[in-house]
Amino acid sequence: MRVDLHCHSRASDGSLSPSELCERALQRSLEMLAITDHDTVSGYRAARAWLSERPAPAQPLQLVPAVEYSCVWMNLGVHVVGLGIDVDSEASIQVQESLRAARLQRAELIGERLAKLGMPGACEGARALAGDGQVGRPHFARFLVQRGHVRSEEEAFDRYLGSGKPGDVKTLWPQLEEVVARICAANGVAVLAHPLKYRQTATRLRKLIQAFQAAGGTAMEVVVGRQSADESRVLAQLSRQYGLRASVGSDFHRPGPWCELGDIAALPAGCEPVWESIATEGEGLCTPAMRER
Ligand code: MN
Ligand code: MN
Ligand code: MN
């Protein structure tokens, strides 16, 4: 089955509109797509509306209601994808409201810090670039490039926005346990996103996985973005060891040299694919068996 369970639209820091993203998925013959915008389901809602209005394609595209939440674990910024969540539930609405407030507060703090470093107006600039979408560090990076403070978005992260840099404000995010609980309360499956992106030691990564699992997490990304076969093997081994179902996704943000939508290597043998337990109809809510977990 051709699935992509991690990508972004303009509702967060992607460059395509939700309908363009769906169109791209259809062109690439994907059968299941989860739009996992940062902390919001507005992109998913727009995509669902667009898909329901157009004539059914020859190859139907299942759209999974999903999101990528920001949180902290032991002072480390971590992302958790929620798949098959009830987007209208109290749990979903509450956590997204608090994350939205945290994002705006964070944007102001990043703006203040950059102003002190001689780069004024960044909060307003980043918010303008985000438009109606959720403001994030990529918008700050684009602003810094536009103003000529850095030559590339990569340099912006290296010098000002990346882990441990002035723009790395994470104390405002909720705890890992809280976002996992909210996903479960919304009948979703909590998926630990891109586990190798946190650059933890093997021991600390295991601790993170254990904490995630203790909080109610039941899946992890095993093939995500462009990664080596070795990295896939390491993640597959961890998913088998902890009995976590395996998810796959491109983490597509925009056309370019990065991972293309749906361009995902095969899942290593012995992993239990998370999409097999996501319902195949309606809004793609979880199966009753999953709700019991
Ligand atoms: Mn992003
Ligand atoms: Mn992420
Ligand atoms: Mn992502």
Short mmCIF file of C-alpha atoms and ligand atoms in Angstrom, two decimals:
data_model
loop_
_atom_site.label_atom_id
_atom_site.label_comp_id
_atom_site.label_asym_id
_atom_site.label_seq_id
_atom_site.Cartn_x
_atom_site.Cartn_y
_atom_site.Cartn_z
CA MET A 1 0.00 0.00 0.00
CA ARG A 2 1.33 3.45 -0.91
CA VAL A 3 1.08 5.53 2.23
CA ASP A 4 2.55 8.75 3.53
CA LEU A 5 1.72 9.50 7.14
CA HIS A 6 3.78 12.63 7.70
CA CYS A 7 3.69 15.83 5.64
CA HIS A 8 2.96 19.53 5.97
CA SER A 9 0.71 22.03 4.24
CA ARG A 10 0.64 25.80 4.32
CA ALA A 11 -1.47 25.54 7.48
CA SER A 12 1.90 25.13 9.21
CA ASP A 13 5.31 25.44 7.56
CA GLY A 14 4.71 23.66 4.26
CA SER A 15 4.55 25.56 0.98
CA LEU A 16 1.59 23.82 -0.69
CA SER A 17 -2.05 24.42 0.09
CA PRO A 18 -3.95 21.41 1.47
CA SER A 19 -5.65 20.85 -1.90
CA GLU A 20 -2.33 21.04 -3.77
CA LEU A 21 -0.96 18.48 -1.34
CA CYS A 22 -3.91 16.14 -2.04
CA GLU A 23 -3.47 16.64 -5.75
CA ARG A 24 0.18 15.75 -5.49
CA ALA A 25 -0.73 12.65 -3.47
CA LEU A 26 -3.24 11.60 -6.15
CA GLN A 27 -0.72 12.21 -8.93
CA ARG A 28 1.78 10.07 -7.07
CA SER A 29 -0.83 7.30 -6.64
CA LEU A 30 -0.84 7.41 -2.87
CA GLU A 31 -3.63 5.42 -1.25
CA MET A 32 -3.40 6.89 2.24
CA LEU A 33 -2.27 10.33 3.32
CA ALA A 34 -1.95 11.97 6.72
CA ILE A 35 -1.40 15.72 6.66
CA THR A 36 0.44 16.29 9.92
CA ASP A 37 0.67 20.03 10.29
CA HIS A 38 2.36 21.37 13.39
CA ASP A 39 -0.21 21.77 16.16
CA THR A 40 -3.22 22.34 13.90
CA VAL A 41 -5.76 20.32 11.93
CA SER A 42 -6.94 23.23 9.78
CA GLY A 43 -4.97 21.88 6.80
CA TYR A 44 -6.59 18.47 7.27
CA ARG A 45 -10.05 20.06 7.43
CA ALA A 46 -9.44 21.99 4.20
CA ALA A 47 -8.12 18.87 2.46
CA ARG A 48 -11.13 16.82 3.58
CA ALA A 49 -13.51 19.46 2.26
CA TRP A 50 -11.65 19.64 -1.04
CA LEU A 51 -11.61 15.86 -1.49
CA SER A 52 -15.31 15.53 -0.68
CA GLU A 53 -16.24 18.12 -3.30
CA ARG A 54 -14.37 16.66 -6.24
CA PRO A 55 -15.50 13.56 -8.17
CA ALA A 56 -14.10 10.34 -6.72
CA PRO A 57 -10.71 9.59 -8.29
CA ALA A 58 -10.02 6.25 -9.93
CA GLN A 59 -7.69 5.43 -7.09
CA PRO A 60 -9.33 6.70 -3.91
CA LEU A 61 -7.19 8.54 -1.43
CA GLN A 62 -7.83 7.86 2.23
CA LEU A 63 -7.20 10.94 4.27
CA VAL A 64 -6.26 10.26 7.87
CA PRO A 65 -7.13 12.99 10.39
CA ALA A 66 -3.75 13.80 11.88
CA VAL A 67 -1.46 16.35 13.50
CA GLU A 68 2.15 16.76 14.68
CA TYR A 69 2.30 18.11 18.22
CA SER A 70 5.28 19.82 19.83
CA CYS A 71 6.19 18.92 23.39
CA VAL A 72 9.12 18.54 25.76
CA TRP A 73 10.65 15.55 27.45
CA MET A 74 13.54 16.14 29.89
CA ASN A 75 14.14 19.57 28.38
CA LEU A 76 14.34 18.10 24.88
CA GLY A 77 11.95 19.31 22.20
CA VAL A 78 10.09 16.26 20.85
CA HIS A 79 7.40 15.81 18.18
CA VAL A 80 4.51 13.38 18.47
CA VAL A 81 2.24 12.61 15.53
CA GLY A 82 -1.39 11.81 16.28
CA LEU A 83 -3.06 9.57 13.68
CA GLY A 84 -6.78 8.94 13.40
CA ILE A 85 -7.64 11.56 15.99
CA ASP A 86 -11.17 12.84 16.44
CA VAL A 87 -10.45 16.40 15.37
CA ASP A 88 -13.67 17.74 16.92
CA SER A 89 -13.07 16.25 20.34
CA GLU A 90 -12.56 18.41 23.41
CA ALA A 91 -9.07 16.92 23.84
CA SER A 92 -8.00 17.93 20.32
CA ILE A 93 -9.44 21.43 20.54
CA GLN A 94 -7.95 22.13 23.98
CA VAL A 95 -4.43 21.01 23.23
CA GLN A 96 -4.38 22.87 19.91
CA GLU A 97 -5.55 26.07 21.57
CA SER A 98 -2.84 25.86 24.20
CA LEU A 99 -0.21 25.05 21.57
CA ARG A 100 -1.31 27.98 19.46
CA ALA A 101 -0.92 30.30 22.44
CA ALA A 102 2.48 28.76 23.20
CA ARG A 103 3.58 29.29 19.58
CA LEU A 104 2.61 32.96 19.60
CA GLN A 105 4.34 33.49 22.95
CA ARG A 106 7.40 31.68 21.65
CA ALA A 107 7.42 33.79 18.48
CA GLU A 108 7.47 36.93 20.62
CA LEU A 109 10.34 35.58 22.71
CA ILE A 110 12.36 34.59 19.65
CA GLY A 111 11.69 38.05 18.20
CA GLU A 112 12.95 39.72 21.39
CA ARG A 113 16.08 37.59 21.44
CA LEU A 114 16.86 38.28 17.79
CA ALA A 115 16.24 42.00 18.32
CA LYS A 116 18.85 41.98 21.09
CA LEU A 117 21.25 40.46 18.58
CA GLY A 118 20.62 43.33 16.17
CA MET A 119 17.84 41.76 14.07
CA PRO A 120 14.64 43.70 14.83
CA GLY A 121 11.12 43.01 13.59
CA ALA A 122 11.49 39.24 13.35
CA CYS A 123 8.29 38.31 15.19
CA GLU A 124 6.14 40.50 12.97
CA GLY A 125 8.06 39.37 9.90
CA ALA A 126 7.70 35.68 10.70
CA ARG A 127 4.01 36.05 11.50
CA ALA A 128 3.43 37.82 8.19
CA LEU A 129 5.17 34.97 6.36
CA ALA A 130 3.06 32.40 8.23
CA GLY A 131 -0.16 34.13 7.18
CA ASP A 132 -3.11 32.18 8.54
CA GLY A 133 -0.87 29.23 9.35
CA GLN A 134 0.96 28.36 12.56
CA VAL A 135 4.10 30.44 12.99
CA GLY A 136 7.28 28.44 13.44
CA ARG A 137 11.04 28.72 13.26
CA PRO A 138 11.14 28.12 9.47
CA HIS A 139 9.26 31.41 9.07
CA PHE A 140 11.91 33.13 11.18
CA ALA A 141 14.58 31.53 9.02
CA ARG A 142 12.96 32.87 5.86
CA PHE A 143 12.67 36.31 7.41
CA LEU A 144 16.37 36.33 8.37
CA VAL A 145 17.31 35.34 4.80
CA GLN A 146 15.07 38.03 3.33
CA ARG A 147 16.65 40.68 5.53
CA GLY A 148 20.13 39.52 4.60
CA HIS A 149 21.13 38.53 8.15
CA VAL A 150 22.03 35.05 6.87
CA ARG A 151 22.58 33.57 3.43
CA SER A 152 20.38 30.50 3.81
CA GLU A 153 17.67 29.05 6.02
CA GLU A 154 20.16 26.41 7.05
CA GLU A 155 22.57 29.08 8.27
CA ALA A 156 19.69 30.71 10.17
CA PHE A 157 19.15 27.46 12.07
CA ASP A 158 22.87 26.88 12.60
CA ARG A 159 23.46 30.33 14.04
CA TYR A 160 20.22 31.49 15.61
CA LEU A 161 17.32 29.05 15.59
CA GLY A 162 18.58 25.50 15.99
CA SER A 163 18.93 23.42 19.14
CA GLY A 164 20.78 25.33 21.86
CA LYS A 165 20.72 28.62 19.93
CA PRO A 166 18.98 31.84 21.04
CA GLY A 167 15.82 31.04 19.07
CA ASP A 168 15.48 27.60 20.64
CA VAL A 169 12.66 28.31 23.12
CA LYS A 170 11.00 25.12 24.24
CA THR A 171 9.97 25.67 27.83
CA LEU A 172 6.54 26.78 26.63
CA TRP A 173 5.57 23.44 25.13
CA PRO A 174 3.47 20.94 27.08
CA GLN A 175 5.06 17.80 28.44
CA LEU A 176 5.31 14.64 26.32
CA GLU A 177 2.91 12.86 28.66
CA GLU A 178 0.27 15.51 28.17
CA VAL A 179 0.20 15.49 24.37
CA VAL A 180 0.21 11.68 24.24
CA ALA A 181 -2.71 11.65 26.68
CA ARG A 182 -4.61 14.16 24.52
CA ILE A 183 -4.08 12.06 21.40
CA CYS A 184 -5.34 8.95 23.21
CA ALA A 185 -8.31 10.90 24.61
CA ALA A 186 -9.16 11.87 21.03
CA ASN A 187 -9.15 8.15 20.08
CA GLY A 188 -5.95 8.60 18.08
CA VAL A 189 -2.72 6.66 17.84
CA ALA A 190 0.28 8.50 19.27
CA VAL A 191 3.37 8.07 17.06
CA LEU A 192 6.85 9.13 18.16
CA ALA A 193 8.04 11.28 15.25
CA HIS A 194 11.48 10.96 13.60
CA PRO A 195 13.24 9.40 16.64
CA LEU A 196 16.76 9.89 15.25
CA LYS A 197 16.29 13.60 14.62
CA TYR A 198 16.77 14.36 18.32
CA ARG A 199 20.38 13.25 18.14
CA GLN A 200 20.27 11.41 21.45
CA THR A 201 22.62 8.69 22.62
CA ALA A 202 21.27 5.15 22.24
CA THR A 203 20.59 5.02 25.98
CA ARG A 204 18.68 8.29 26.04
CA LEU A 205 16.70 7.36 22.96
CA ARG A 206 15.59 4.18 24.71
CA LYS A 207 14.60 6.24 27.76
CA LEU A 208 12.57 8.53 25.51
CA ILE A 209 10.83 5.57 23.90
CA GLN A 210 10.07 4.08 27.31
CA ALA A 211 8.64 7.38 28.59
CA PHE A 212 6.57 7.72 25.41
CA GLN A 213 5.25 4.20 25.78
CA ALA A 214 4.50 4.64 29.48
CA ALA A 215 2.46 7.72 28.57
CA GLY A 216 0.31 5.64 26.19
CA GLY A 217 2.22 5.89 22.91
CA THR A 218 1.80 2.82 20.71
CA ALA A 219 3.70 3.56 17.49
CA MET A 220 6.88 5.16 16.20
CA GLU A 221 8.17 6.35 12.85
CA VAL A 222 10.52 3.81 11.35
CA VAL A 223 10.99 5.16 7.84
CA VAL A 224 10.83 8.94 7.78
CA GLY A 225 12.17 11.41 5.26
CA ARG A 226 15.34 10.54 3.49
CA GLN A 227 17.29 8.19 5.70
CA SER A 228 19.92 5.50 5.28
CA ALA A 229 19.17 1.79 5.32
CA ASP A 230 21.19 1.62 8.56
CA GLU A 231 18.95 4.19 10.19
CA SER A 232 15.86 2.28 9.10
CA ARG A 233 17.33 -0.89 10.57
CA VAL A 234 18.02 0.77 13.93
CA LEU A 235 14.47 2.14 14.12
CA ALA A 236 12.89 -1.12 12.95
CA GLN A 237 14.80 -2.97 15.65
CA LEU A 238 13.55 -0.53 18.30
CA SER A 239 9.95 -0.80 17.11
CA ARG A 240 10.12 -4.58 17.28
CA GLN A 241 11.83 -4.57 20.67
CA TYR A 242 9.26 -2.27 22.26
CA GLY A 243 6.27 -3.66 20.40
CA LEU A 244 5.50 -0.28 18.86
CA ARG A 245 3.70 -0.26 15.51
CA ALA A 246 5.69 1.25 12.67
CA SER A 247 4.77 4.39 10.77
CA VAL A 248 6.27 5.84 7.59
CA GLY A 249 6.29 9.37 6.21
CA SER A 250 8.16 11.77 3.99
CA ASP A 251 7.94 14.80 6.32
CA PHE A 252 7.42 16.62 3.03
CA HIS A 253 7.32 20.42 3.40
CA ARG A 254 7.90 21.71 -0.14
CA PRO A 255 9.01 20.62 -3.58
CA GLY A 256 12.75 20.68 -3.86
CA PRO A 257 15.81 18.61 -3.08
CA TRP A 258 14.25 17.18 0.11
CA CYS A 259 12.15 14.07 0.43
CA GLU A 260 9.29 14.04 -2.08
CA LEU A 261 5.73 13.28 -0.96
CA GLY A 262 5.24 9.53 -0.85
CA ASP A 263 8.86 8.83 -1.69
CA ILE A 264 9.34 6.37 1.12
CA ALA A 265 11.58 3.31 1.34
CA ALA A 266 10.01 -0.03 2.19
CA LEU A 267 9.43 -0.84 5.83
CA PRO A 268 11.98 -3.39 7.07
CA ALA A 269 10.63 -6.88 7.69
CA GLY A 270 9.09 -7.77 11.01
CA CYS A 271 7.51 -4.39 11.68
CA GLU A 272 3.79 -4.07 12.25
CA PRO A 273 2.53 -1.28 9.93
CA VAL A 274 0.44 1.23 11.84
CA TRP A 275 -1.79 1.97 8.85
CA GLU A 276 -3.24 -1.52 8.84
CA SER A 277 -5.08 -0.68 12.03
CA ILE A 278 -6.40 2.67 10.85
CA ALA A 279 -10.00 2.42 9.65
CA THR A 280 -10.50 2.52 5.92
CA GLU A 281 -13.68 4.54 5.79
CA GLY A 282 -15.22 7.80 6.85
CA GLU A 283 -12.87 10.06 8.63
CA GLY A 284 -10.32 7.33 9.11
CA LEU A 285 -10.92 7.06 12.81
CA CYS A 286 -9.31 4.19 14.65
CA THR A 287 -10.77 0.75 14.76
CA PRO A 288 -12.60 -0.26 17.94
CA ALA A 289 -9.65 -2.48 18.87
CA MET A 290 -7.38 0.52 18.84
CA ARG A 291 -9.71 2.60 20.94
CA GLU A 292 -9.48 0.03 23.70
CA ARG A 293 -5.73 0.40 24.03
MN MN B 1 8.06 21.64 9.89
MN MN B 2 8.84 17.12 13.32
MN MN B 3 7.01 17.18 10.39
#
